[in-house]
Amino acid sequence: MRRAIFPGSFDPLTNGHLDIIRRSSPLFDEIVIAILNNPEKRPMFTVDERCEMIRDILPTVELDDCTLTVDSFSGLTADFALSRGAVAIIRGIRAIGDYEYELRMALMNRRLQPEIETVFLTAAEEYSFVSSTLMKQVFELGGRVDGLVPDAIITNMRAKLVG
Ligand code: PNS
């Protein structure tokens, strides 16, 4: 049983994240989408809302022989990965600009937990510019993000903006 975690803020989950999940699914039996509970950030969605939204979307993500689960965590990603018995930490690389930060995190995580490998996957070109931050910014200023963020999540973003 090979389990990996896919850690992140997922505020909100984008189609770029789903692309990375699909690409990594043949490599693992289970992927835990691990939402960081970060009290320093002022997110659009609470951790519970993010968990629920992602759980609602998972049935639409068809994967062969890979189970997707959702969990939240506080503290170190490496500790969470160990606690879940994960063999790997999945991270997506969109462009070269991501690499330096991701490399530093991967090396630090390896130092913390030498048995757990970070696996980098390259995102599809069409999502190479997509980040949760950019999606929120564009959406809040009235721009369209359809095709870049799952429709169900756009509905929730709209509710946040109105509410
Ligand atoms: O989606 P993000 O914001 O790019 O994800 C970043 C995340 C959550 C993976 C990173 O900030 C993280 O791992 N935070 C948890 C604290 C930690 O382990 N820090 C040391 C990383 S080397």
JSON list of C-alpha atoms in Angstrom, two decimals, residues 12-13 15 44-45 53 57 135 139 143-161:
[
{"chain": "A", "resi": 12, "resn": "PRO", "atom": "CA", "xyz": [-9.36, 27.28, -3.20]},
{"chain": "A", "resi": 13, "resn": "LEU", "atom": "CA", "xyz": [-8.56, 24.06, -5.05]},
{"chain": "A", "resi": 15, "resn": "ASN", "atom": "CA", "xyz": [-8.05, 22.68, -11.89]},
{"chain": "A", "resi": 44, "resn": "MET", "atom": "CA", "xyz": [-11.19, 32.98, 1.68]},
{"chain": "A", "resi": 45, "resn": "PHE", "atom": "CA", "xyz": [-12.50, 29.62, 2.96]},
{"chain": "A", "resi": 53, "resn": "MET", "atom": "CA", "xyz": [-15.74, 21.43, -0.98]},
{"chain": "A", "resi": 57, "resn": "ILE", "atom": "CA", "xyz": [-15.69, 17.24, -5.85]},
{"chain": "A", "resi": 135, "resn": "MET", "atom": "CA", "xyz": [-7.81, 32.96, -9.05]},
{"chain": "A", "resi": 139, "resn": "PHE", "atom": "CA", "xyz": [-12.56, 36.57, -9.26]},
{"chain": "A", "resi": 143, "resn": "GLY", "atom": "CA", "xyz": [-12.94, 38.42, -13.84]},
{"chain": "A", "resi": 144, "resn": "ARG", "atom": "CA", "xyz": [-13.87, 34.96, -15.07]},
{"chain": "A", "resi": 145, "resn": "VAL", "atom": "CA", "xyz": [-12.06, 31.90, -13.76]},
{"chain": "A", "resi": 146, "resn": "ASP", "atom": "CA", "xyz": [-14.19, 29.20, -15.35]},
{"chain": "A", "resi": 147, "resn": "GLY", "atom": "CA", "xyz": [-12.14, 26.38, -16.82]},
{"chain": "A", "resi": 148, "resn": "LEU", "atom": "CA", "xyz": [-9.44, 27.15, -14.25]},
{"chain": "A", "resi": 149, "resn": "VAL", "atom": "CA", "xyz": [-11.39, 26.42, -11.05]},
{"chain": "A", "resi": 150, "resn": "PRO", "atom": "CA", "xyz": [-14.01, 23.66, -10.72]},
{"chain": "A", "resi": 151, "resn": "ASP", "atom": "CA", "xyz": [-17.55, 25.00, -11.30]},
{"chain": "A", "resi": 152, "resn": "ALA", "atom": "CA", "xyz": [-18.75, 23.87, -7.86]},
{"chain": "A", "resi": 153, "resn": "ILE", "atom": "CA", "xyz": [-15.97, 25.89, -6.23]},
{"chain": "A", "resi": 154, "resn": "ILE", "atom": "CA", "xyz": [-16.77, 28.96, -8.34]},
{"chain": "A", "resi": 155, "resn": "THR", "atom": "CA", "xyz": [-20.31, 28.73, -6.97]},
{"chain": "A", "resi": 156, "resn": "ASN", "atom": "CA", "xyz": [-18.88, 28.78, -3.44]},
{"chain": "A", "resi": 157, "resn": "MET", "atom": "CA", "xyz": [-16.59, 31.70, -4.30]},
{"chain": "A", "resi": 158, "resn": "ARG", "atom": "CA", "xyz": [-19.58, 33.63, -5.60]},
{"chain": "A", "resi": 159, "resn": "ALA", "atom": "CA", "xyz": [-21.46, 32.92, -2.35]},
{"chain": "A", "resi": 160, "resn": "LYS", "atom": "CA", "xyz": [-18.50, 34.26, -0.35]},
{"chain": "A", "resi": 161, "resn": "LEU", "atom": "CA", "xyz": [-18.38, 37.42, -2.41]}
]
